Short mmCIF file of N, CA, C and O in Angstrom, two decimals:
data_model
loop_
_atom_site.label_atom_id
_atom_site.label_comp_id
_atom_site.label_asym_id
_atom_site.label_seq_id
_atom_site.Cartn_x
_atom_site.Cartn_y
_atom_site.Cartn_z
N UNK A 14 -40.86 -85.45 117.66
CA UNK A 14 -40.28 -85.57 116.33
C UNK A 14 -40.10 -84.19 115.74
O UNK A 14 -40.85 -83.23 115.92
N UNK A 15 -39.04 -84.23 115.05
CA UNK A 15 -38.79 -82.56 114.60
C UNK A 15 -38.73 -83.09 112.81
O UNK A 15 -38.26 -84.08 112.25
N UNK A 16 -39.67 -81.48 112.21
CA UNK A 16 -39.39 -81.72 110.39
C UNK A 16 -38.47 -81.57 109.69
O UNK A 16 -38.31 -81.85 108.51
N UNK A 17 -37.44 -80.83 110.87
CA UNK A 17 -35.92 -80.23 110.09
C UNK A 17 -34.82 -80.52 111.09
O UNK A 17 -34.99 -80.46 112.30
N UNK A 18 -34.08 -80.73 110.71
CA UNK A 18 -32.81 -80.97 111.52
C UNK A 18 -32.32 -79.68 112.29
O UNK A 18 -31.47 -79.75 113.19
N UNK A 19 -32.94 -78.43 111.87
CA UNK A 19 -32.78 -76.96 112.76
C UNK A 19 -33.55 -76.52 113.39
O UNK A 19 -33.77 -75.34 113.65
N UNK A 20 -34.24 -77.77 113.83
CA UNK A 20 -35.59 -77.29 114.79
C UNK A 20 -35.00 -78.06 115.98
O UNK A 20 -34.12 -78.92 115.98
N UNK A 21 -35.77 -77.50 117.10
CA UNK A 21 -35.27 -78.17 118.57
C UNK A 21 -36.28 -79.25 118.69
O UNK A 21 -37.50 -79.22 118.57
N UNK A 22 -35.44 -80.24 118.97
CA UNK A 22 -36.46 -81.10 119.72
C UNK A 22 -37.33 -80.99 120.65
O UNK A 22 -38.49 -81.38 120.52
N UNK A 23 -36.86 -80.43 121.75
CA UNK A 23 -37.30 -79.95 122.81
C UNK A 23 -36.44 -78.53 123.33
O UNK A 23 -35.36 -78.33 122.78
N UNK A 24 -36.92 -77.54 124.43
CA UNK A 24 -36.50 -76.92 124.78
C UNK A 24 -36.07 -76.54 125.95
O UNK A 24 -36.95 -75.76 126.33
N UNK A 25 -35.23 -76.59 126.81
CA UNK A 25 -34.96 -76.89 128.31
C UNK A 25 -35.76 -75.50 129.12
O UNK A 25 -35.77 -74.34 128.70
N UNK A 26 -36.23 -75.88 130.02
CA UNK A 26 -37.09 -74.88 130.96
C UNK A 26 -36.27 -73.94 131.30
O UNK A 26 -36.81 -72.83 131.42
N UNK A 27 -34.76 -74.01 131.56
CA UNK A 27 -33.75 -72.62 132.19
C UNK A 27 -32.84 -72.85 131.09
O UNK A 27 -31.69 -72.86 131.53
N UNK A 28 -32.88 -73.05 129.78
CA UNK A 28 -31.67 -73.22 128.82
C UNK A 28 -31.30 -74.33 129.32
O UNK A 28 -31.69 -75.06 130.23
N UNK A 29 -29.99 -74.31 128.09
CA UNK A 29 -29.47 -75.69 127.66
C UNK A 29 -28.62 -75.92 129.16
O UNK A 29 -28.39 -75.04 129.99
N UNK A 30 -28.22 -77.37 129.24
CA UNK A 30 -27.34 -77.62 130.32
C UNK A 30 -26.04 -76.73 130.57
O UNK A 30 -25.70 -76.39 131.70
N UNK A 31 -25.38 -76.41 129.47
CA UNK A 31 -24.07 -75.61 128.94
C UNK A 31 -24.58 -74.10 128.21
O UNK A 31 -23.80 -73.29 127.72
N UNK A 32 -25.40 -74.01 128.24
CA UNK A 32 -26.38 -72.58 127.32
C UNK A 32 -26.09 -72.70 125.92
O UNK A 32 -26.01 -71.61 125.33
N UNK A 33 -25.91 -73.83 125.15
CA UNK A 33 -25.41 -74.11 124.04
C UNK A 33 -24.01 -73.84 123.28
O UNK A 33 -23.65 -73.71 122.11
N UNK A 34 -23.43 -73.83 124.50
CA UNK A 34 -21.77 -73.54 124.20
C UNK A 34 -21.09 -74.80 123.79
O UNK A 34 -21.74 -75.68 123.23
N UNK A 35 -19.68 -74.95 124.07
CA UNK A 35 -19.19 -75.75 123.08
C UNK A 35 -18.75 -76.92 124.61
O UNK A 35 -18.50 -76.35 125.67
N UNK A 36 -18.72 -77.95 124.56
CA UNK A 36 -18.31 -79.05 125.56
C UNK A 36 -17.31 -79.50 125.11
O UNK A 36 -16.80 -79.53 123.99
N UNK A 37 -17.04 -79.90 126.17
CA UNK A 37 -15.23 -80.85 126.48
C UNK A 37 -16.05 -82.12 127.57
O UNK A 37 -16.80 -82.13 128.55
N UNK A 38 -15.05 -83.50 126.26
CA UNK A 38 -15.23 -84.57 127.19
C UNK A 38 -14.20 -85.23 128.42
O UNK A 38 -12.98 -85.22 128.27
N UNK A 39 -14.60 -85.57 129.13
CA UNK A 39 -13.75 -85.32 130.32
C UNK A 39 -13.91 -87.02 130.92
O UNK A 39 -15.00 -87.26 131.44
N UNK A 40 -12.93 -88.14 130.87
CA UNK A 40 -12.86 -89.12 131.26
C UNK A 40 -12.77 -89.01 132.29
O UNK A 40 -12.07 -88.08 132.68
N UNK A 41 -13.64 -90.19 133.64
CA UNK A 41 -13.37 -89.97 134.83
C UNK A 41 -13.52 -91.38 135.00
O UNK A 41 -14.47 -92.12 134.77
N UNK A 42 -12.25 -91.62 135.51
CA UNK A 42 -11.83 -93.10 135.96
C UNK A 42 -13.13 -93.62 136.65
O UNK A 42 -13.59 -93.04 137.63
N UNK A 43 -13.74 -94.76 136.09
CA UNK A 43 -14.96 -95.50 136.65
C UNK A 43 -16.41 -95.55 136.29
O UNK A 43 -17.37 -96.32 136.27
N UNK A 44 -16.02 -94.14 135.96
CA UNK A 44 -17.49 -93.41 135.50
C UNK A 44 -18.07 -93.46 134.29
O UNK A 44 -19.28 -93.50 134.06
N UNK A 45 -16.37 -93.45 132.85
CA UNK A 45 -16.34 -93.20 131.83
C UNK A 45 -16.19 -91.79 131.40
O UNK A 45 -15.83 -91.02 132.29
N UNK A 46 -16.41 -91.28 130.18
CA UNK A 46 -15.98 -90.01 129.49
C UNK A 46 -18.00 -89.22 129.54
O UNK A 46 -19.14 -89.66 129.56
N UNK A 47 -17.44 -88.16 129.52
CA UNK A 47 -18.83 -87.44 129.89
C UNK A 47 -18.63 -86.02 129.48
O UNK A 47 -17.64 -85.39 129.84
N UNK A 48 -19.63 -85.47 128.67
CA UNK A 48 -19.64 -84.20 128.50
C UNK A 48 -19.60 -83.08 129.52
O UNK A 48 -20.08 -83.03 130.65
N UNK A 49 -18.90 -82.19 128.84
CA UNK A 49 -18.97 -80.99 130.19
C UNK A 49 -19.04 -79.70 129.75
O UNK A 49 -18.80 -79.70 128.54
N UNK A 50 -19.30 -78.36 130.25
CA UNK A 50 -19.51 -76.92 129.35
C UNK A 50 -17.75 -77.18 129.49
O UNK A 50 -17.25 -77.82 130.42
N UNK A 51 -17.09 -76.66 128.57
CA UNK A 51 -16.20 -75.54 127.91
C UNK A 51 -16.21 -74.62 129.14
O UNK A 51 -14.99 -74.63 129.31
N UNK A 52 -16.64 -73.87 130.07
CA UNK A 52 -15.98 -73.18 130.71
C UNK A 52 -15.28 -73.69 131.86
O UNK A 52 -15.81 -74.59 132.52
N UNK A 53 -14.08 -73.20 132.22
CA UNK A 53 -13.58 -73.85 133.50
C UNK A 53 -14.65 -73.11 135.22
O UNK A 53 -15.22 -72.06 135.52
N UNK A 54 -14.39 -74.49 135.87
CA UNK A 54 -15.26 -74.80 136.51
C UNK A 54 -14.44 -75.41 137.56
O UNK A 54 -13.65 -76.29 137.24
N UNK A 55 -14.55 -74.98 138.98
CA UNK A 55 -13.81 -75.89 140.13
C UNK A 55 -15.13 -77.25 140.34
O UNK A 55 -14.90 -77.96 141.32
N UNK A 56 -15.76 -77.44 139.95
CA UNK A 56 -16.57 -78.88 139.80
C UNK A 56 -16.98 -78.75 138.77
O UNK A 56 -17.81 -77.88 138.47
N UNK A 57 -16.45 -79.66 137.90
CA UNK A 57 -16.73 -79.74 136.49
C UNK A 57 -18.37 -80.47 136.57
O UNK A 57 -18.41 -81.28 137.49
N UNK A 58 -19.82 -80.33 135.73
CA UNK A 58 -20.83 -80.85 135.88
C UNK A 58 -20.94 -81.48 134.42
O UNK A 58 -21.05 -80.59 133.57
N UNK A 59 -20.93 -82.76 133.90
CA UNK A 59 -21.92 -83.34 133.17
C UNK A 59 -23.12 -82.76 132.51
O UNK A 59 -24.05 -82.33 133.19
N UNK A 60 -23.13 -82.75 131.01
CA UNK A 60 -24.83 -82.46 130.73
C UNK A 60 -25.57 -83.41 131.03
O UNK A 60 -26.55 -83.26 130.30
N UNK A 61 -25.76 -84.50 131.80
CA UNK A 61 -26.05 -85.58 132.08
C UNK A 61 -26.79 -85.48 133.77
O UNK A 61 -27.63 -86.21 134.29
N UNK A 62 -25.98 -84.05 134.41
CA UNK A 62 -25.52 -83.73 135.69
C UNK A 62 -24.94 -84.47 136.92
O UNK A 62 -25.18 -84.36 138.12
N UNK A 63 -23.98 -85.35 136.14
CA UNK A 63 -23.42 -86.00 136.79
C UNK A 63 -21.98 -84.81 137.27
O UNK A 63 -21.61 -83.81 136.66
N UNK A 64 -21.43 -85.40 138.54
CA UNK A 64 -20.43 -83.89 138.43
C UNK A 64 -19.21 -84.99 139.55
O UNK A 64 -19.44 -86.09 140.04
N UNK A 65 -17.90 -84.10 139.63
CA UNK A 65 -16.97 -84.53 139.87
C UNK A 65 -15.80 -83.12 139.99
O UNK A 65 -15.99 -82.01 139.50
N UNK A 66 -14.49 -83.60 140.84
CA UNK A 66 -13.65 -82.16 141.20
C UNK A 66 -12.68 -82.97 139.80
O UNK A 66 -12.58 -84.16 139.48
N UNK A 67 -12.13 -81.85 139.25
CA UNK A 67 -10.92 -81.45 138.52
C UNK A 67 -9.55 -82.72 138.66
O UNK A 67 -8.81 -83.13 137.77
N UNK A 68 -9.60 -83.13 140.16
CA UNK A 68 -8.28 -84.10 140.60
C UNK A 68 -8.96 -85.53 140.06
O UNK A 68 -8.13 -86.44 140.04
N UNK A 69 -10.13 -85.88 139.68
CA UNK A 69 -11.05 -86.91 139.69
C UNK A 69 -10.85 -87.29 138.34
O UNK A 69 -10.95 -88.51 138.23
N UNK A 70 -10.59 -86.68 137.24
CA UNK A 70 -10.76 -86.62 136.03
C UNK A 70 -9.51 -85.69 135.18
O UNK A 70 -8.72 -84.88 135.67
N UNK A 71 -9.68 -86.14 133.68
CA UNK A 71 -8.77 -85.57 132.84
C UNK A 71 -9.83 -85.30 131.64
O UNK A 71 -10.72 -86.14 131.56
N UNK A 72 -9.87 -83.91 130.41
CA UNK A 72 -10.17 -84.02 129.53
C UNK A 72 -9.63 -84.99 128.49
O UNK A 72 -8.45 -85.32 128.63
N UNK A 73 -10.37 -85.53 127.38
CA UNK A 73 -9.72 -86.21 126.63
C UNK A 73 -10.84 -85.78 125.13
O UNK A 73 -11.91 -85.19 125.01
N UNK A 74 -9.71 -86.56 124.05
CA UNK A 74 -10.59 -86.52 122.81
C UNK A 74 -11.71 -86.81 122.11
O UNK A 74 -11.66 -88.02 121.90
N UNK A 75 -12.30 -86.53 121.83
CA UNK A 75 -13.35 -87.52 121.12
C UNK A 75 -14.91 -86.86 121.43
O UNK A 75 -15.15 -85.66 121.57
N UNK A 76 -15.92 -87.99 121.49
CA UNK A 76 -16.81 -88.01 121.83
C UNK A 76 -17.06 -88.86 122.81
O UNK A 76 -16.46 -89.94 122.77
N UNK A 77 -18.15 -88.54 124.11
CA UNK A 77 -18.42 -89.57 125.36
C UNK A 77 -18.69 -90.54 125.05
O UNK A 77 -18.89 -91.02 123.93
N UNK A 78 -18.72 -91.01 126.18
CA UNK A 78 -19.38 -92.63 125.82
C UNK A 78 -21.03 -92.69 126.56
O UNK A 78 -22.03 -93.32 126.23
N UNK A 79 -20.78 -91.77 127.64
CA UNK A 79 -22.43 -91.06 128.73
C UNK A 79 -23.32 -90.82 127.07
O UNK A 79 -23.10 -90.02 126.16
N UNK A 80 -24.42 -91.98 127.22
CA UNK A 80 -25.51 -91.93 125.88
C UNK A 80 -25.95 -90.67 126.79
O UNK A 80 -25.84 -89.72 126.02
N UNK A 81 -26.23 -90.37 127.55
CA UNK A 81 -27.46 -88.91 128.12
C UNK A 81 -26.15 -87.78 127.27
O UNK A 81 -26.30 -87.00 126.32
N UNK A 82 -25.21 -88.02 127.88
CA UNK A 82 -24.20 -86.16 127.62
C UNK A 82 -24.07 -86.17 126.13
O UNK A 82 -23.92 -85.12 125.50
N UNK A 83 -24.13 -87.52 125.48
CA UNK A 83 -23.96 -87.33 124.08
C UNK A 83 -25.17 -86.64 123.32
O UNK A 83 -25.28 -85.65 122.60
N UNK A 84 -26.26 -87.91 123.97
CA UNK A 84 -27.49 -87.00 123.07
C UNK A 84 -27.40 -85.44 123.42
O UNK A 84 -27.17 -84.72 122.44
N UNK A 85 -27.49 -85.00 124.27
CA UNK A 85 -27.33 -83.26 124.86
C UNK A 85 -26.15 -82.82 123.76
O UNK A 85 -26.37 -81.67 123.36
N UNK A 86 -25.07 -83.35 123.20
CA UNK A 86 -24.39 -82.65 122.49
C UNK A 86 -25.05 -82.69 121.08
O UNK A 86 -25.19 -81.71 120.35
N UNK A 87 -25.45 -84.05 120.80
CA UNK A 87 -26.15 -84.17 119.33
C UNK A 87 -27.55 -83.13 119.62
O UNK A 87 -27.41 -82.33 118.69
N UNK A 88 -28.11 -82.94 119.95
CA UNK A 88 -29.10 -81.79 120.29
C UNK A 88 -28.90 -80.27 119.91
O UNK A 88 -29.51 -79.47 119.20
N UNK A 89 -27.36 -80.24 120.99
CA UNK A 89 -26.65 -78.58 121.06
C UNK A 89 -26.06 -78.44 119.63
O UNK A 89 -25.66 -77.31 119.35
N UNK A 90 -25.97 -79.20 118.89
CA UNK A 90 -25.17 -79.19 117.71
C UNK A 90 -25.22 -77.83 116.59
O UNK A 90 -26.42 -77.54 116.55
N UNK A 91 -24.66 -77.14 115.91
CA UNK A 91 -25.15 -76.45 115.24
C UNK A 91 -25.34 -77.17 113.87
O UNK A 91 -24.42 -77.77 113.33
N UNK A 92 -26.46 -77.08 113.41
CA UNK A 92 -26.79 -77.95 112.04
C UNK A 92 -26.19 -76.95 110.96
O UNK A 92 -25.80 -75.80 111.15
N UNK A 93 -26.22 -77.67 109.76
CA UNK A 93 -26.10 -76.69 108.85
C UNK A 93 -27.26 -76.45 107.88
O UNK A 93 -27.64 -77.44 107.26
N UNK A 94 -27.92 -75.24 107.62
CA UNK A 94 -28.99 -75.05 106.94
C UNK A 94 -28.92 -74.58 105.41
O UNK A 94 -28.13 -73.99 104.66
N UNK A 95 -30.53 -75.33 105.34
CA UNK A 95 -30.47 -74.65 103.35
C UNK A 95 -31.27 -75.82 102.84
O UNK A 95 -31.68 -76.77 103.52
N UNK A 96 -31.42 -75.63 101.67
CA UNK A 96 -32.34 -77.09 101.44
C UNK A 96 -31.87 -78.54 101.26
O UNK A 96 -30.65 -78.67 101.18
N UNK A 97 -32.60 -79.62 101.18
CA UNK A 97 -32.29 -80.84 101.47
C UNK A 97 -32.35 -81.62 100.03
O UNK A 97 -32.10 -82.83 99.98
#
């Protein structure tokens, strides 16, 4: 449980899945839509670490539907601070 919304929940042992950069969701026929780092990548990986090639999938809008890649984005989020 965290007291502030700018505290980490937890902290990943080698950094964040994406190092807290910005994700792109990426629909993959079968699989559903799934978070991915923002950088290009010849195997795009899931914060979820689910992974897949480029021909497999298309980015699309929104937010995933992968509850794991979402929470990882609601996590990476930048909050906004100051009092409540």
């Amino acid at each position: 449980m965290r007291c502030t919304t700018t505290e980490a929940a937890y902290t990943w042992p080698h950094g964040a899945p994406y190092d807290g950069g910005t994700t792109v969701t990426w629909n993959v026929p079968g699989y559903g839509s799934l978070a991915a780092t923002g950088a290009s990548r010849r195997w795009p990986k899931a914060l979820c670490g689910f992974s897949w090639t480029e021909k497999e999938g298309h980015t699309v809008t929104g937010l995933p539907d992968c509850r794991e890649c979402l929470r990882e984005v609601q996590l990476g989020a930048e909050r906004p601070r100051g009092a409540w």
